[in-house]
Amino acid sequence: MTIYLDYNATTPALPEVADLVYRMMVDDFGNSSSRTHEFGIAAKQAVEFARTQVANVVQVDKAEVIFTSGATESNNIAILGLCEFAEANDKKHIITTKIEHKSVLEPIKHLQTQGFDVTYLNIGKDGQVNVNELKAALRDETCLVSIMHINNETGSIQPITEICQILSSHEAYLHVDAAQSFGKYPFDLDNQRIDFISASGHKLFAPKGIGALIMRRRGFIKPPLKPIYFGGGQEKGLRPGTLAVPLIAGFGLACELAQNNAQKWCEHVAGLKAKLMDSLRALEAEFNGNNTSPYVLNFSVPGVNSEAAMVMLKGIVAVSNGSACTSSSYSPSHVLSAMGLSQEQIDGSIRVSWSHQTTAVPSDEICRIIKELL
Ligand code: PMP
């Protein structure tokens, strides 16, 4: 049976999460906005319980969490929701990086068409943003800095703590897209300087279609987000629509399980990664990015095309190349391009990602197959 090694694209739901989601769909199916009977009250209690479970991951108050359909929606609400504040205060400058997910880059590109000025920070060959470049890019009128935590393609971990330090003397809002790290990689995100965090359920063993936006208060002051669409006023009016109670409950449980196990998970996956790296070194593989997440390895072997390798690996392991996660059509990875990789390196890059559920990566077999292509 094919071994699934594409956990950065999506994870399966944990069985206990799936059981809870099922129960909430079939038995405890109330609408959390129904205030007139016990079905609604039970649903609301389940939502608020899950909200606390999500909040606990990054040590915020549950009032600072809203549920969304995933990180794409969270990113859009955080970025577009600040637009009115930025315009009213003449702060129409945004700083982001060249390696953000499209769900950050596209809303920012939209704001650019509305007269916002955007600085796209460069990325080094190591996959890291340069904090001095951020420092130099800040202006009085910068309203938003949006920098991801862990890159989905390379796993490069951005220096969130240093970024927070630089921003400690600036008022710009800081948004961190933590789709690949929330709950799984228990570092950096509890920093009080981060204003917004985007999280995604399906990267964390909850179902697809659920996520959260964390909106930290500064002291007692809420960030000045405005809704980007309108309806029944749910989730502080920022994400109107009937709440997906079963998915929310499942996401809450997934967060609690992750929080209790993340340290152990990180150690386990770091072992898998070290072993695969050792095997690949014999093929003179190049590892794309430094200081990368233990959950993923992005590499290229000179002379080997990733599409050809993936055909050969079919039936053995399910892996992807850099672009697979963001698009159904092939386009060269904007992340690897930003890192200055050659076209050959980009065409050769393979992303392998795993989790605590992965018992072993068949490193020897992967290397044997790749070697056949040399
Ligand atoms: N940001 C990053 C870094 C991601 O990896 C993803 C998923 N590929 C997203 C945002 C979008 O998340 P979702 O699928 O929950 O909308």
Tab-separated table of C-alpha atoms and ligand atoms in Angstrom:
chain	number	residue	atom	x	y	z
A	1	MET	CA	0.000	0.000	0.000
A	2	THR	CA	1.189	3.504	-0.833
A	3	ILE	CA	2.684	5.289	2.173
A	4	TYR	CA	1.192	8.750	2.575
A	5	LEU	CA	3.975	11.336	2.823
A	6	ASP	CA	2.100	14.503	1.939
A	7	TYR	CA	0.921	15.663	5.362
A	8	ASN	CA	1.714	19.298	4.475
A	9	ALA	CA	-1.050	19.093	1.863
A	10	THR	CA	-3.540	17.631	4.314
A	11	THR	CA	-3.826	15.219	7.218
A	12	PRO	CA	-6.420	12.544	7.910
A	13	ALA	CA	-8.782	13.223	10.801
A	14	LEU	CA	-7.788	11.443	13.995
A	15	PRO	CA	-10.279	8.646	14.757
A	16	GLU	CA	-11.410	10.262	18.025
A	17	VAL	CA	-11.901	13.557	16.167
A	18	ALA	CA	-13.933	11.839	13.431
A	19	ASP	CA	-16.061	10.065	16.085
A	20	LEU	CA	-16.836	13.373	17.766
A	21	VAL	CA	-17.670	15.071	14.451
A	22	TYR	CA	-20.008	12.198	13.574
A	23	ARG	CA	-21.769	12.383	16.940
A	24	MET	CA	-22.189	16.145	16.614
A	25	MET	CA	-23.680	15.707	13.140
A	26	VAL	CA	-26.094	12.907	13.958
A	27	ASP	CA	-27.046	13.304	17.630
A	28	ASP	CA	-26.048	16.704	19.008
A	29	PHE	CA	-26.914	18.553	15.826
A	30	GLY	CA	-28.372	21.806	17.179
A	31	ASN	CA	-27.742	25.245	15.745
A	32	SER	CA	-25.516	27.114	18.175
A	33	SER	CA	-27.535	30.281	17.526
A	34	SER	CA	-30.807	28.651	18.682
A	35	ARG	CA	-31.325	30.158	22.112
A	36	THR	CA	-34.818	28.799	22.739
A	37	HIS	CA	-34.129	25.106	23.382
A	38	GLU	CA	-31.598	22.679	24.734
A	39	PHE	CA	-30.386	21.525	21.293
A	40	GLY	CA	-29.089	25.001	20.572
A	41	ILE	CA	-27.717	25.486	24.057
A	42	ALA	CA	-25.770	22.204	23.884
A	43	ALA	CA	-24.355	23.178	20.484
A	44	LYS	CA	-23.289	26.562	21.818
A	45	GLN	CA	-21.598	24.898	24.779
A	46	ALA	CA	-19.712	22.590	22.399
A	47	VAL	CA	-18.558	25.594	20.358
A	48	GLU	CA	-17.386	27.503	23.422
A	49	PHE	CA	-15.577	24.436	24.752
A	50	ALA	CA	-13.765	24.096	21.402
A	51	ARG	CA	-12.985	27.800	21.397
A	52	THR	CA	-11.144	27.349	24.690
A	53	GLN	CA	-9.256	24.331	23.303
A	54	VAL	CA	-8.086	26.408	20.313
A	55	ALA	CA	-7.240	29.423	22.482
A	56	ASN	CA	-5.125	27.284	24.817
A	57	VAL	CA	-2.744	26.349	21.992
A	58	VAL	CA	-1.410	29.915	21.885
A	59	GLN	CA	-2.392	31.072	25.376
A	60	VAL	CA	-5.062	33.554	24.377
A	61	ASP	CA	-8.483	34.231	25.816
A	62	LYS	CA	-11.273	32.349	24.067
A	63	ALA	CA	-12.868	35.702	23.188
A	64	GLU	CA	-9.865	36.248	20.916
A	65	VAL	CA	-10.724	33.272	18.671
A	66	ILE	CA	-13.148	33.199	15.760
A	67	PHE	CA	-13.908	30.104	13.737
A	68	THR	CA	-13.524	30.229	9.964
A	69	SER	CA	-13.524	27.681	7.155
A	70	GLY	CA	-9.725	27.411	7.162
A	71	ALA	CA	-6.521	29.378	6.894
A	72	THR	CA	-7.462	30.858	3.506
A	73	GLU	CA	-10.485	32.556	5.012
A	74	SER	CA	-8.599	33.569	8.168
A	75	ASN	CA	-5.885	35.189	6.049
A	76	ASN	CA	-8.458	37.071	3.982
A	77	ILE	CA	-10.349	38.331	7.031
A	78	ALA	CA	-7.147	39.510	8.732
A	79	ILE	CA	-5.781	41.284	5.658
A	80	LEU	CA	-8.893	42.700	4.003
A	81	GLY	CA	-10.546	43.366	7.357
A	82	LEU	CA	-7.855	45.919	8.212
A	83	CYS	CA	-8.415	47.879	5.002
A	84	GLU	CA	-10.962	50.341	6.423
A	85	PHE	CA	-8.726	51.142	9.402
A	86	ALA	CA	-5.722	51.635	7.114
A	87	GLU	CA	-7.617	53.963	4.800
A	88	ALA	CA	-9.137	56.011	7.622
A	89	ASN	CA	-5.723	56.467	9.237
A	90	ASP	CA	-3.706	56.990	6.075
A	91	LYS	CA	-1.658	53.867	6.723
A	92	LYS	CA	-1.804	52.163	3.379
A	93	HIS	CA	1.514	50.340	3.479
A	94	ILE	CA	1.804	46.564	3.904
A	95	ILE	CA	4.906	44.434	4.339
A	96	THR	CA	4.891	40.762	3.469
A	97	THR	CA	7.295	38.222	1.996
A	98	LYS	CA	7.723	36.674	-1.425
A	99	ILE	CA	7.081	33.175	-0.067
A	100	GLU	CA	3.656	33.580	1.499
A	101	HIS	CA	0.834	31.256	0.589
A	102	LYS	CA	-1.412	32.501	-2.202
A	103	SER	CA	-4.175	33.099	0.332
A	104	VAL	CA	-1.996	35.901	1.738
A	105	LEU	CA	-0.448	37.126	-1.502
A	106	GLU	CA	-3.728	37.357	-3.427
A	107	PRO	CA	-5.713	39.524	-0.954
A	108	ILE	CA	-2.645	41.748	-0.620
A	109	LYS	CA	-2.410	41.976	-4.396
A	110	HIS	CA	-6.057	42.986	-4.400
A	111	LEU	CA	-5.316	45.788	-1.918
A	112	GLN	CA	-2.498	46.918	-4.196
A	113	THR	CA	-5.110	47.520	-6.892
A	114	GLN	CA	-6.948	49.673	-4.327
A	115	GLY	CA	-3.984	51.983	-3.860
A	116	PHE	CA	-2.066	50.189	-1.102
A	117	ASP	CA	1.705	50.170	-1.315
A	118	VAL	CA	3.272	46.767	-0.663
A	119	THR	CA	6.843	45.793	0.204
A	120	TYR	CA	7.641	42.161	-0.605
A	121	LEU	CA	10.602	41.104	1.522
A	122	ASN	CA	13.258	39.039	-0.213
A	123	ILE	CA	14.098	35.544	0.899
A	124	GLY	CA	17.595	34.171	1.191
A	125	LYS	CA	18.787	30.904	-0.301
A	126	ASP	CA	18.237	29.515	3.195
A	127	GLY	CA	14.498	30.198	2.895
A	128	GLN	CA	14.572	32.865	5.609
A	129	VAL	CA	13.409	36.429	5.649
A	130	ASN	CA	16.077	38.960	6.625
A	131	VAL	CA	14.928	40.855	9.723
A	132	ASN	CA	17.137	43.840	8.886
A	133	GLU	CA	15.270	44.181	5.624
A	134	LEU	CA	12.020	44.219	7.581
A	135	LYS	CA	13.421	46.891	9.890
A	136	ALA	CA	14.401	49.040	6.910
A	137	ALA	CA	11.027	48.579	5.208
A	138	LEU	CA	8.934	49.812	8.161
A	139	ARG	CA	7.371	53.230	7.705
A	140	ASP	CA	5.089	55.403	9.823
A	141	GLU	CA	2.244	54.440	7.515
A	142	THR	CA	2.844	50.664	7.691
A	143	CYS	CA	-0.423	49.180	8.970
A	144	LEU	CA	0.252	45.469	8.494
A	145	VAL	CA	3.167	43.053	8.480
A	146	SER	CA	2.153	39.579	7.303
A	147	ILE	CA	4.798	36.872	7.628
A	148	MET	CA	4.143	33.152	7.762
A	149	HIS	CA	5.465	30.903	10.506
A	150	ILE	CA	6.417	27.726	8.640
A	151	ASN	CA	6.549	27.651	4.870
A	152	ASN	CA	4.364	24.937	3.356
A	153	GLU	CA	6.824	24.016	0.587
A	154	THR	CA	10.225	24.082	2.268
A	155	GLY	CA	9.292	24.048	5.949
A	156	SER	CA	11.539	27.052	6.584
A	157	ILE	CA	10.741	28.503	9.989
A	158	GLN	CA	10.601	32.275	9.901
A	159	PRO	CA	12.224	34.200	12.780
A	160	ILE	CA	8.960	35.210	14.452
A	161	THR	CA	10.592	36.094	17.782
A	162	GLU	CA	13.052	38.520	16.139
A	163	ILE	CA	10.254	39.936	13.997
A	164	CYS	CA	8.244	40.582	17.167
A	165	GLN	CA	11.249	42.302	18.724
A	166	ILE	CA	11.645	44.602	15.735
A	167	LEU	CA	7.955	45.423	15.839
A	168	SER	CA	7.968	46.093	19.580
A	169	SER	CA	8.540	49.786	18.874
A	170	HIS	CA	6.111	49.971	15.938
A	171	GLU	CA	2.322	50.032	15.833
A	172	ALA	CA	1.851	47.924	12.699
A	173	TYR	CA	-0.384	44.896	13.130
A	174	LEU	CA	1.441	41.588	12.823
A	175	HIS	CA	-0.307	38.702	11.102
A	176	VAL	CA	1.234	35.225	11.127
A	177	ASP	CA	-0.100	32.526	8.817
A	178	ALA	CA	0.439	29.481	11.003
A	179	ALA	CA	-1.399	26.931	8.857
A	180	GLN	CA	1.598	24.580	8.939
A	181	SER	CA	2.568	25.051	12.567
A	182	PHE	CA	-0.482	25.721	14.727
A	183	GLY	CA	-0.619	23.045	17.421
A	184	LYS	CA	2.084	20.931	15.764
A	185	TYR	CA	5.159	23.032	16.357
A	186	PRO	CA	4.832	24.464	19.858
A	187	PHE	CA	7.111	27.491	19.594
A	188	ASP	CA	6.913	31.235	18.881
A	189	LEU	CA	3.161	31.696	18.511
A	190	ASP	CA	2.459	32.608	22.136
A	191	ASN	CA	4.416	35.845	21.657
A	192	GLN	CA	2.137	38.695	22.785
A	193	ARG	CA	3.285	40.918	19.919
A	194	ILE	CA	1.514	38.765	17.335
A	195	ASP	CA	-1.878	40.313	16.625
A	196	PHE	CA	-3.384	37.755	14.231
A	197	ILE	CA	-2.742	34.045	13.758
A	198	SER	CA	-4.349	31.931	11.033
A	199	ALA	CA	-4.876	28.226	11.699
A	200	SER	CA	-6.191	25.381	9.583
A	201	GLY	CA	-7.969	22.258	10.878
A	202	HIS	CA	-7.022	19.900	8.080
A	203	LYS	CA	-3.291	20.355	8.675
A	204	LEU	CA	-3.855	19.308	12.278
A	205	PHE	CA	-5.891	16.079	12.055
A	206	ALA	CA	-9.298	17.767	12.009
A	207	PRO	CA	-11.575	17.728	8.948
A	208	LYS	CA	-11.227	20.029	5.971
A	209	GLY	CA	-13.335	23.180	6.013
A	210	ILE	CA	-12.562	24.440	9.507
A	211	GLY	CA	-9.974	26.822	10.873
A	212	ALA	CA	-9.583	29.794	13.143
A	213	LEU	CA	-8.364	33.354	13.263
A	214	ILE	CA	-6.784	34.442	16.530
A	215	MET	CA	-7.126	38.176	17.139
A	216	ARG	CA	-5.081	39.178	20.163
A	217	ARG	CA	-6.136	42.265	22.045
A	218	ARG	CA	-3.548	44.916	22.810
A	219	GLY	CA	-4.216	45.426	26.474
A	220	PHE	CA	-8.013	45.600	26.403
A	221	ILE	CA	-8.217	46.953	22.873
A	222	LYS	CA	-9.448	44.706	20.094
A	223	PRO	CA	-7.763	44.965	16.680
A	224	PRO	CA	-9.779	47.202	14.338
A	225	LEU	CA	-10.970	44.469	11.968
A	226	LYS	CA	-14.104	45.117	9.934
A	227	PRO	CA	-16.216	42.385	8.312
A	228	ILE	CA	-15.513	41.558	4.689
A	229	TYR	CA	-18.977	40.040	4.248
A	230	PHE	CA	-22.236	40.268	6.094
A	231	GLY	CA	-24.985	38.101	7.519
A	232	GLY	CA	-26.341	36.985	10.856
A	233	GLY	CA	-23.560	38.522	12.924
A	234	GLN	CA	-21.964	35.267	14.116
A	235	GLU	CA	-18.332	35.263	15.277
A	236	LYS	CA	-18.383	38.932	16.263
A	237	GLY	CA	-19.828	39.764	12.865
A	238	LEU	CA	-16.483	38.905	11.261
A	239	ARG	CA	-17.439	35.469	10.015
A	240	PRO	CA	-21.216	35.449	9.687
A	241	GLY	CA	-23.031	32.225	8.859
A	242	THR	CA	-24.330	29.252	10.839
A	243	LEU	CA	-21.439	27.794	12.746
A	244	ALA	CA	-20.121	24.404	11.584
A	245	VAL	CA	-20.587	22.975	15.080
A	246	PRO	CA	-19.389	19.402	14.310
A	247	LEU	CA	-16.243	20.646	12.572
A	248	ILE	CA	-15.603	23.191	15.314
A	249	ALA	CA	-15.908	20.518	18.017
A	250	GLY	CA	-13.556	18.261	16.046
A	251	PHE	CA	-11.050	21.038	15.532
A	252	GLY	CA	-11.133	21.838	19.251
A	253	LEU	CA	-10.400	18.235	20.161
A	254	ALA	CA	-7.625	18.048	17.543
A	255	CYS	CA	-6.056	21.162	19.062
A	256	GLU	CA	-6.136	19.694	22.546
A	257	LEU	CA	-4.615	16.412	21.371
A	258	ALA	CA	-1.925	18.278	19.443
A	259	GLN	CA	-1.139	20.532	22.364
A	260	ASN	CA	-0.703	17.535	24.661
A	261	ASN	CA	1.518	15.678	22.209
A	262	ALA	CA	3.345	18.239	20.062
A	263	GLN	CA	6.689	17.861	21.820
A	264	LYS	CA	6.601	14.093	21.398
A	265	TRP	CA	5.421	14.411	17.785
A	266	CYS	CA	8.264	16.813	16.953
A	267	GLU	CA	10.857	14.407	18.342
A	268	HIS	CA	9.391	11.496	16.377
A	269	VAL	CA	9.266	13.333	13.043
A	270	ALA	CA	12.755	14.791	13.543
A	271	GLY	CA	14.009	11.185	13.665
A	272	LEU	CA	12.254	10.347	10.383
A	273	LYS	CA	13.729	13.420	8.762
A	274	ALA	CA	17.298	12.752	9.921
A	275	LYS	CA	17.148	9.229	8.520
A	276	LEU	CA	15.848	10.309	5.108
A	277	MET	CA	18.432	13.086	4.920
A	278	ASP	CA	21.196	10.605	5.680
A	279	SER	CA	20.077	8.319	2.869
A	280	LEU	CA	19.693	11.170	0.382
A	281	ARG	CA	23.175	12.530	1.105
A	282	ALA	CA	24.562	9.495	-0.720
A	283	LEU	CA	22.867	10.849	-3.870
A	284	GLU	CA	24.308	14.314	-3.287
A	285	ALA	CA	20.832	15.696	-2.738
A	286	GLU	CA	20.438	19.403	-2.103
A	287	PHE	CA	18.167	20.301	0.785
A	288	ASN	CA	16.080	23.366	0.103
A	289	GLY	CA	15.996	25.718	3.064
A	290	ASN	CA	17.789	25.854	6.407
A	291	ASN	CA	16.224	25.844	9.841
A	292	THR	CA	13.272	23.879	8.568
A	293	SER	CA	10.326	22.206	10.251
A	294	PRO	CA	10.872	18.616	11.381
A	295	TYR	CA	7.641	17.682	9.589
A	296	VAL	CA	8.913	18.208	6.048
A	297	LEU	CA	11.901	17.843	3.764
A	298	ASN	CA	12.189	19.599	0.415
A	299	PHE	CA	15.087	18.365	-1.688
A	300	SER	CA	16.373	18.023	-5.220
A	301	VAL	CA	18.834	15.564	-6.647
A	302	PRO	CA	20.877	17.121	-9.465
A	303	GLY	CA	19.851	15.581	-12.783
A	304	VAL	CA	16.492	14.271	-11.520
A	305	ASN	CA	13.198	15.847	-12.545
A	306	SER	CA	10.547	15.768	-9.813
A	307	GLU	CA	7.672	14.880	-12.150
A	308	ALA	CA	9.622	11.861	-13.418
A	309	ALA	CA	10.548	10.881	-9.858
A	310	MET	CA	6.949	11.091	-8.723
A	311	VAL	CA	5.820	8.819	-11.560
A	312	MET	CA	8.424	6.266	-10.480
A	313	LEU	CA	7.497	6.621	-6.799
A	314	LYS	CA	3.784	6.083	-7.494
A	315	GLY	CA	2.395	3.150	-5.551
A	316	ILE	CA	5.225	3.354	-3.041
A	317	VAL	CA	4.989	6.787	-1.502
A	318	ALA	CA	2.608	9.710	-2.027
A	319	VAL	CA	4.750	12.837	-2.164
A	320	SER	CA	4.468	16.132	-4.004
A	321	ASN	CA	6.503	18.837	-5.579
A	322	GLY	CA	6.486	22.410	-4.359
A	323	SER	CA	3.501	23.609	-6.285
A	324	ALA	CA	1.065	20.782	-5.633
A	325	CYS	CA	-0.468	22.232	-2.495
A	326	THR	CA	-1.565	25.559	-3.882
A	327	SER	CA	-2.686	24.821	-7.380
A	328	SER	CA	-4.321	22.104	-9.429
A	329	SER	CA	-2.397	23.242	-12.481
A	330	TYR	CA	1.373	23.131	-12.638
A	331	SER	CA	3.168	26.414	-12.142
A	332	PRO	CA	6.760	26.805	-11.019
A	333	SER	CA	7.081	27.342	-7.286
A	334	HIS	CA	7.153	31.030	-6.345
A	335	VAL	CA	8.770	29.999	-3.067
A	336	LEU	CA	11.770	28.242	-4.593
A	337	SER	CA	12.083	31.004	-7.220
A	338	ALA	CA	12.210	33.607	-4.440
A	339	MET	CA	15.001	31.609	-2.806
A	340	GLY	CA	17.026	31.980	-5.990
A	341	LEU	CA	17.056	28.304	-6.984
A	342	SER	CA	17.878	27.543	-10.604
A	343	GLN	CA	15.117	26.302	-12.908
A	344	GLU	CA	16.700	22.844	-12.818
A	345	GLN	CA	16.650	22.803	-9.020
A	346	ILE	CA	13.046	23.992	-8.990
A	347	ASP	CA	12.008	21.350	-11.526
A	348	GLY	CA	13.768	18.743	-9.433
A	349	SER	CA	12.347	19.637	-6.038
A	350	ILE	CA	10.380	17.024	-4.157
A	351	ARG	CA	8.491	17.641	-0.948
A	352	VAL	CA	8.131	14.801	1.553
A	353	SER	CA	6.081	15.481	4.667
A	354	TRP	CA	5.017	13.177	7.489
A	355	SER	CA	3.527	13.107	10.963
A	356	HIS	CA	3.437	11.175	14.222
A	357	GLN	CA	1.325	8.620	12.342
A	358	THR	CA	4.227	7.815	10.015
A	359	THR	CA	5.961	4.772	11.436
A	360	ALA	CA	8.789	4.734	8.904
A	361	VAL	CA	9.842	6.439	5.682
A	362	PRO	CA	11.143	3.886	3.145
A	363	SER	CA	14.317	5.909	2.632
A	364	ASP	CA	16.309	3.147	0.964
A	365	GLU	CA	13.597	2.443	-1.571
A	366	ILE	CA	13.093	6.138	-2.342
A	367	CYS	CA	16.836	6.521	-2.944
A	368	ARG	CA	17.034	3.369	-5.065
A	369	ILE	CA	14.245	4.645	-7.338
A	370	ILE	CA	15.688	8.147	-7.627
A	371	LYS	CA	19.080	6.644	-8.442
A	372	GLU	CA	17.545	4.835	-11.412
A	373	LEU	CA	16.725	8.251	-12.885
A	374	LEU	CA	20.298	9.460	-12.736
B	1	PMP	N1	-1.322	28.962	4.403
B	1	PMP	C1	-0.460	27.955	4.313
B	1	PMP	C2	0.958	28.177	4.720
B	1	PMP	C3	-0.879	26.703	3.861
B	1	PMP	O1	-0.017	25.699	3.775
B	1	PMP	C4	-2.229	26.537	3.494
B	1	PMP	C5	-2.714	25.216	2.948
B	1	PMP	N2	-1.982	24.744	1.861
B	1	PMP	C6	-3.101	27.620	3.617
B	1	PMP	C7	-2.610	28.823	4.074
B	1	PMP	C8	-4.548	27.499	3.273
B	1	PMP	O2	-5.198	26.742	4.263
B	1	PMP	P1	-6.652	26.155	4.078
B	1	PMP	O3	-6.514	24.958	3.208
B	1	PMP	O4	-7.086	25.822	5.477
B	1	PMP	O5	-7.506	27.219	3.481
